[in-house]
Coordinates of C-alpha atoms and ligand atoms in Angstrom, one line a residue:
M689 CA -0.2 -0.1 -0.1
T690 CA 1.7 3.5 -0.4
D691 CA 1.7 5.9 2.7
P692 CA -1.4 8.0 3.1
S693 CA 0.7 10.1 5.1
P694 CA -0.8 13.2 6.5
A695 CA -0.8 16.8 4.9
T696 CA 0.6 18.3 8.7
E697 CA 1.9 15.3 10.6
I698 CA 2.3 16.8 14.6
A699 CA 5.7 15.3 16.4
L700 CA 4.9 13.3 19.9
P701 CA 6.9 14.7 23.5
Q702 CA 9.6 13.4 24.4
R703 CA 8.3 10.5 26.9
A704 CA 10.2 9.0 29.9
A705 CA 10.9 5.3 29.7
L706 CA 8.7 3.0 31.3
A707 CA 11.0 0.0 32.3
R708 CA 8.4 -2.3 33.9
A709 CA 5.0 -2.0 31.5
R710 CA 1.5 -3.4 31.2
V711 CA 1.2 -4.3 27.3
A712 CA -2.1 -5.5 26.0
I713 CA -2.4 -8.0 23.3
T714 CA -5.4 -8.1 20.9
G715 CA -4.2 -12.3 19.6
E716 CA -2.0 -14.0 20.0
L717 CA 0.5 -13.4 17.3
P718 CA 3.2 -15.6 15.4
G719 CA 6.3 -13.9 15.5
S720 CA 6.7 -14.3 19.3
P721 CA 5.5 -10.3 20.5
E722 CA 4.8 -11.2 23.9
R723 CA 8.1 -13.3 25.0
L724 CA 9.6 -9.8 22.8
L725 CA 7.7 -8.0 25.4
R726 CA 8.6 -9.8 28.6
D727 CA 11.9 -10.2 28.0
A728 CA 11.9 -6.5 27.9
G729 CA 10.5 -6.4 31.2
H730 CA 7.1 -6.1 30.6
D731 CA 3.7 -7.1 31.5
V732 CA 1.7 -8.6 29.1
V733 CA -1.5 -9.6 29.0
V734 CA -2.6 -11.4 25.8
R735 CA -6.4 -12.4 24.7
S736 CA -6.6 -15.3 23.6
A737 CA -10.0 -16.0 21.8
A738 CA -9.7 -17.0 18.7
S739 CA -13.1 -14.8 17.1
P740 CA -11.9 -11.0 16.5
A741 CA -12.7 -8.7 20.3
T742 CA -16.0 -6.8 20.6
P743 CA -15.2 -2.9 21.8
E744 CA -16.7 -3.9 24.7
E745 CA -13.2 -6.6 25.3
L746 CA -10.6 -4.4 23.8
R747 CA -12.1 -1.5 26.3
A748 CA -11.5 -4.1 28.9
L749 CA -8.5 -5.1 28.0
A750 CA -6.6 -2.1 26.6
E751 CA -8.6 -0.2 30.1
D752 CA -5.1 -0.6 32.2
A753 CA -2.3 -1.1 29.8
D754 CA 0.3 1.9 28.8
A755 CA 1.2 -0.1 25.5
L756 CA -1.5 -2.1 22.7
L757 CA -0.6 -4.6 20.7
C758 CA -3.8 -4.9 18.3
T759 CA -3.9 -6.4 14.7
L760 CA -6.8 -4.7 11.7
A761 CA -9.3 -6.4 12.9
D762 CA -9.8 -3.7 16.1
R763 CA -11.1 -0.9 15.6
V764 CA -8.9 1.4 17.7
D765 CA -11.3 5.0 17.8
Q766 CA -11.8 7.4 20.4
S767 CA -13.9 5.8 22.5
L768 CA -10.8 3.2 22.9
L769 CA -8.5 6.1 23.9
D770 CA -11.1 7.1 26.1
A771 CA -12.2 3.4 28.0
A772 CA -7.6 4.0 28.4
P773 CA -6.4 6.5 30.2
R774 CA -2.7 5.2 30.1
L775 CA -2.0 4.0 26.8
R776 CA 0.4 5.4 25.5
A777 CA 1.9 3.7 22.2
I778 CA 0.5 1.3 19.9
A779 CA 1.8 -1.1 17.4
N780 CA -1.0 -2.7 15.3
Y781 CA 0.2 -6.1 14.1
A782 CA -0.4 -5.4 8.8
V783 CA 0.7 -2.4 7.3
G784 CA -2.7 -0.1 6.8
Y785 CA -4.0 1.1 10.1
D786 CA -7.3 2.4 8.5
N787 CA -8.6 0.6 11.7
I788 CA -6.3 3.4 14.1
E789 CA -7.8 6.5 14.3
L790 CA -4.9 8.3 13.7
A791 CA -7.0 12.0 14.9
A792 CA -7.5 10.3 17.7
A793 CA -4.1 8.9 19.4
A794 CA -2.6 12.4 18.1
A795 CA -4.6 13.8 19.4
R796 CA -3.7 12.1 22.8
G797 CA -0.3 12.2 22.4
V798 CA -0.2 8.0 21.2
A799 CA 2.1 7.0 19.5
V800 CA 1.3 4.5 16.1
G801 CA 3.4 2.1 14.5
N802 CA 3.1 -0.5 11.9
T803 CA 4.6 -3.5 10.5
P804 CA 6.4 -3.0 6.4
D805 CA 8.1 -3.7 4.2
V806 CA 7.9 -7.3 5.2
L807 CA 4.7 -8.5 4.0
T808 CA 6.1 -6.3 0.5
D809 CA 6.9 -10.5 -0.9
A810 CA 3.7 -12.2 0.2
T811 CA 1.1 -9.3 -0.8
A812 CA 2.4 -9.1 -4.5
D813 CA 2.9 -12.8 -4.8
L814 CA -1.2 -13.2 -3.8
A815 CA -1.5 -10.9 -6.4
M816 CA -0.4 -12.3 -8.9
A817 CA -1.4 -16.1 -7.5
L818 CA -5.2 -14.2 -8.1
L819 CA -4.7 -12.3 -11.2
L820 CA -2.7 -15.5 -12.7
A821 CA -6.1 -17.2 -11.0
A822 CA -8.6 -15.0 -12.3
A823 CA -6.4 -14.6 -15.8
R824 CA -6.6 -18.5 -16.8
R825 CA -10.1 -19.1 -14.9
L826 CA -8.3 -21.6 -12.6
P827 CA -11.9 -21.8 -10.0
E828 CA -13.6 -22.3 -12.4
A829 CA -11.6 -25.1 -14.5
E830 CA -10.9 -27.2 -10.9
A831 CA -15.1 -26.9 -10.7
D832 CA -15.0 -29.4 -13.7
V833 CA -12.5 -31.2 -13.0
R834 CA -14.3 -32.3 -9.9
E835 CA -17.7 -31.9 -11.1
G836 CA -17.7 -34.3 -13.8
R837 CA -17.8 -31.2 -16.6
W838 CA -14.0 -32.4 -17.9
D839 CA -15.0 -34.3 -21.5
D840 CA -12.6 -33.6 -23.4
W841 CA -9.6 -31.7 -23.8
N842 CA -11.4 -28.8 -25.3
P843 CA -10.1 -27.2 -27.5
R844 CA -12.4 -23.7 -27.3
G845 CA -13.6 -24.3 -23.3
L846 CA -11.3 -22.3 -20.6
L847 CA -10.2 -19.5 -22.8
G848 CA -7.9 -17.2 -21.0
L849 CA -6.6 -14.1 -20.9
E850 CA -3.1 -14.6 -22.0
L851 CA -0.4 -12.4 -19.8
R852 CA 2.9 -11.1 -22.2
G853 CA 1.7 -7.7 -23.6
A854 CA -1.7 -7.7 -22.3
R855 CA -1.4 -3.6 -20.1
L856 CA -1.3 -3.9 -16.1
A857 CA -2.3 -0.5 -14.0
I858 CA -1.1 -0.5 -10.2
V859 CA -3.6 1.2 -8.4
G860 CA -1.2 2.9 -5.9
A861 CA 1.9 2.9 -6.4
G862 CA 4.1 1.8 -3.0
R863 CA 6.1 -0.8 -1.5
I864 CA 3.2 -4.1 -2.6
G865 CA 2.3 -2.1 -6.6
Q866 CA 5.7 -1.6 -7.2
A867 CA 6.2 -5.0 -6.2
V868 CA 3.2 -6.3 -7.7
G869 CA 4.5 -4.2 -11.0
E870 CA 8.4 -6.5 -10.9
R871 CA 6.3 -9.9 -11.1
A872 CA 3.9 -8.4 -13.8
A873 CA 6.7 -7.2 -16.0
A874 CA 8.3 -10.6 -15.3
F875 CA 4.9 -12.2 -16.7
G876 CA 6.1 -9.8 -20.0
M877 CA 2.6 -7.8 -18.9
E878 CA 3.0 -4.0 -19.9
L879 CA 2.4 -1.8 -16.8
E880 CA 1.2 1.7 -15.5
L881 CA 1.8 3.0 -12.3
V882 CA -1.2 5.1 -10.9
G883 CA -0.4 6.9 -8.7
R884 CA -2.6 9.4 -5.9
D885 CA -1.8 12.6 -9.0
D886 CA -2.8 10.9 -12.4
D887 CA -5.5 10.6 -14.0
L888 CA -7.6 6.8 -12.5
H889 CA -10.5 6.7 -15.3
A890 CA -7.7 7.3 -18.3
A891 CA -5.5 4.6 -16.7
L892 CA -8.6 2.7 -16.2
G893 CA -9.5 2.6 -19.8
R894 CA -5.9 1.1 -20.5
A895 CA -6.0 -1.7 -19.1
D896 CA -6.8 -5.4 -19.2
V897 CA -6.0 -5.8 -15.3
V898 CA -6.4 -3.2 -12.6
S899 CA -4.5 -4.1 -9.3
L900 CA -5.4 -1.8 -6.6
H901 CA -2.9 -1.5 -4.1
A902 CA -4.2 2.2 -2.2
P903 CA -3.8 2.7 1.5
L904 CA -7.7 3.6 2.3
T905 CA -8.9 6.6 3.3
P906 CA -11.7 9.0 2.8
A907 CA -10.5 9.4 -0.7
T908 CA -9.6 6.0 -1.6
R909 CA -13.3 4.8 0.1
H910 CA -15.4 3.3 -3.0
L911 CA -12.7 4.8 -5.6
I912 CA -13.6 1.8 -7.0
D913 CA -17.5 2.5 -7.8
A914 CA -20.3 2.0 -11.0
S915 CA -18.1 5.0 -12.8
A916 CA -14.9 3.2 -12.6
I917 CA -15.7 0.4 -13.4
A918 CA -18.0 2.1 -16.5
A919 CA -14.4 3.8 -17.6
M920 CA -13.1 0.6 -17.5
K921 CA -11.5 -1.8 -20.6
P922 CA -14.8 -4.3 -21.5
G923 CA -13.4 -7.1 -19.9
A924 CA -10.9 -6.9 -17.8
I925 CA -10.0 -8.3 -14.7
L926 CA -9.9 -6.3 -11.3
V927 CA -7.8 -7.1 -8.6
N928 CA -7.6 -5.9 -4.5
T929 CA -5.4 -7.4 -2.1
A930 CA -5.7 -4.0 -0.3
R931 CA -8.6 -3.1 1.2
G932 CA -11.8 -4.1 0.8
P933 CA -13.7 -1.1 0.4
L934 CA -11.9 0.6 -2.1
V935 CA -14.5 -1.6 -4.3
D936 CA -18.7 0.2 -4.0
Q937 CA -19.1 -4.1 -4.1
V938 CA -22.8 -3.2 -5.8
A939 CA -21.3 -2.1 -9.3
L940 CA -18.9 -4.5 -9.2
A941 CA -21.6 -7.4 -8.4
D942 CA -24.0 -5.9 -11.0
A943 CA -20.9 -5.6 -13.6
L944 CA -19.9 -9.3 -13.4
H945 CA -23.6 -10.3 -13.5
R946 CA -23.9 -8.3 -16.6
G947 CA -20.1 -9.5 -17.7
R948 CA -18.5 -6.2 -17.8
L949 CA -16.0 -7.1 -16.1
R950 CA -14.4 -10.5 -16.8
A951 CA -13.0 -11.2 -13.7
A952 CA -12.2 -9.7 -10.3
A953 CA -10.1 -11.4 -7.6
L954 CA -10.5 -10.3 -4.2
D955 CA -8.7 -11.1 -1.0
V956 CA -10.4 -8.1 1.1
T957 CA -14.0 -7.5 1.0
D958 CA -16.5 -5.2 3.2
P959 CA -16.9 -6.2 5.1
E960 CA -14.7 -8.3 6.5
P961 CA -15.6 -11.6 7.3
L962 CA -18.0 -11.6 4.5
P963 CA -22.0 -12.8 5.5
V964 CA -21.8 -16.4 3.5
D965 CA -24.6 -14.8 2.4
D966 CA -23.3 -11.7 1.3
P967 CA -25.3 -11.2 -2.8
L968 CA -21.4 -10.0 -4.0
L969 CA -21.2 -14.5 -3.4
A970 CA -24.0 -15.1 -6.4
A971 CA -21.6 -12.9 -9.3
P972 CA -20.3 -14.5 -11.9
N973 CA -16.2 -15.4 -12.3
L974 CA -15.6 -14.1 -9.3
I975 CA -12.0 -15.3 -6.6
V976 CA -13.2 -14.2 -2.7
L977 CA -10.2 -14.8 -0.4
P978 CA -10.1 -14.9 3.1
H979 CA -7.7 -11.5 3.5
I980 CA -3.9 -13.9 3.6
G981 CA -1.9 -11.0 1.6
S982 CA 0.3 -11.1 4.0
A983 CA -0.5 -14.9 5.6
T984 CA 3.2 -16.4 4.6
E985 CA 5.1 -17.8 8.1
R986 CA 7.7 -15.8 7.6
A987 CA 5.7 -12.1 7.1
R988 CA 3.2 -13.2 9.7
A989 CA 6.5 -13.5 12.4
A990 CA 7.8 -10.6 11.5
M991 CA 5.3 -8.8 11.9
G992 CA 4.9 -9.9 15.4
E993 CA 8.4 -8.7 16.3
R994 CA 8.1 -5.9 14.3
A995 CA 5.3 -5.1 16.5
A996 CA 7.1 -5.3 19.6
R997 CA 9.8 -3.4 18.2
N998 CA 7.7 -0.7 17.9
L999 CA 6.3 -0.4 21.3
I1000 CA 10.1 -1.6 23.1
A1001 CA 11.2 1.5 21.5
A1002 CA 8.0 3.5 22.4
L1003 CA 7.8 1.7 25.8
A1004 CA 11.4 2.6 26.9
G1005 CA 10.7 6.7 25.4
D1006 CA 12.4 6.4 21.5
P1007 CA 11.1 6.6 18.8
M1008 CA 8.7 3.5 17.2
P1009 CA 11.5 2.3 14.3
W1010 CA 8.6 2.3 11.9
P1011 CA 6.1 4.5 12.9
V1012 CA 2.8 6.0 11.5
R1013 CA 3.4 9.4 11.0
L1014 CA 0.3 11.4 13.2
P1015 CA -1.5 14.3 11.7
S1016 CA -1.5 17.3 13.3
P1017 CA -5.2 17.6 15.3
Ligands
DGY503 C1 -1.8 -5.2 6.6 O1 -0.5 -5.4 6.8 O2 -3.1 -4.1 5.9 C2 -2.2 -6.2 5.1 O3 -3.7 -6.3 5.1 C3 -2.6 -7.7 6.3 O4 -2.4 -8.5 5.3

């Protein structure tokens, strides 16, 4: 994702070191962040339930914490901050941080950190996997085998899009977008990196495949809406490994039902988890995964380590190694 840097940012006040802080972790995470934090001398409480914490559970967990290690499934808003008067640092176990109200954290002087870089390759690999699966119709082909529709070798069956020479628009030309570009270039695709100052609709009109890598902000919510889809080439493919709300799913489902798009391949949806009866799932030529972009052993362990190191630094009164820039309130 590209970094949605605020126009103006605050410098947090220097804090005294806390030798033995109380740290709350919202789930059991790879990378042993709790061990790293305990080794640094802190008291750590880890929520053990597998399902995401409710707002009430989050508030109870954070109420006497000096630091919070949370995931993108945890909403950190004003009411959580109000319930956690001691909180001085938040480490998000993710590169994206749209689950955190940065203005509220800034107003309280709470440092926020994320885990960039270590999930770039994992997420770019998955975007490429989705692109290939959609272009070559893998789910449909596999279902044919399993459901007894493989009658013969069919010269006209399951024809897909060949990648060499096809044009890929990468919307959001940050770390992950560029890593997808490297991979797509190796497949012979023509690339167009689309930044926030570029003409999105013009780029969409030139692309055979559109891959989304922009952060979720008020400006990018429903970036791909009905008018953006109308600007896309007929028969194009949409890939989203960034954030679900970048896409207006009603408009996307409509475009897939009409055959306006060849396919869509999503690792992220709105909401998450997507209910099994969500109308989007009835759309044809759709691949949906449960937000597994960073789900490699290496990436998830490194994310845990970075999140812990962010908190250890903040609790020592030092700047976080991977800080999120906070907007001036
Ligand atoms: C992130 O870190 O923001 C990713 O979406 C996690 O997979």
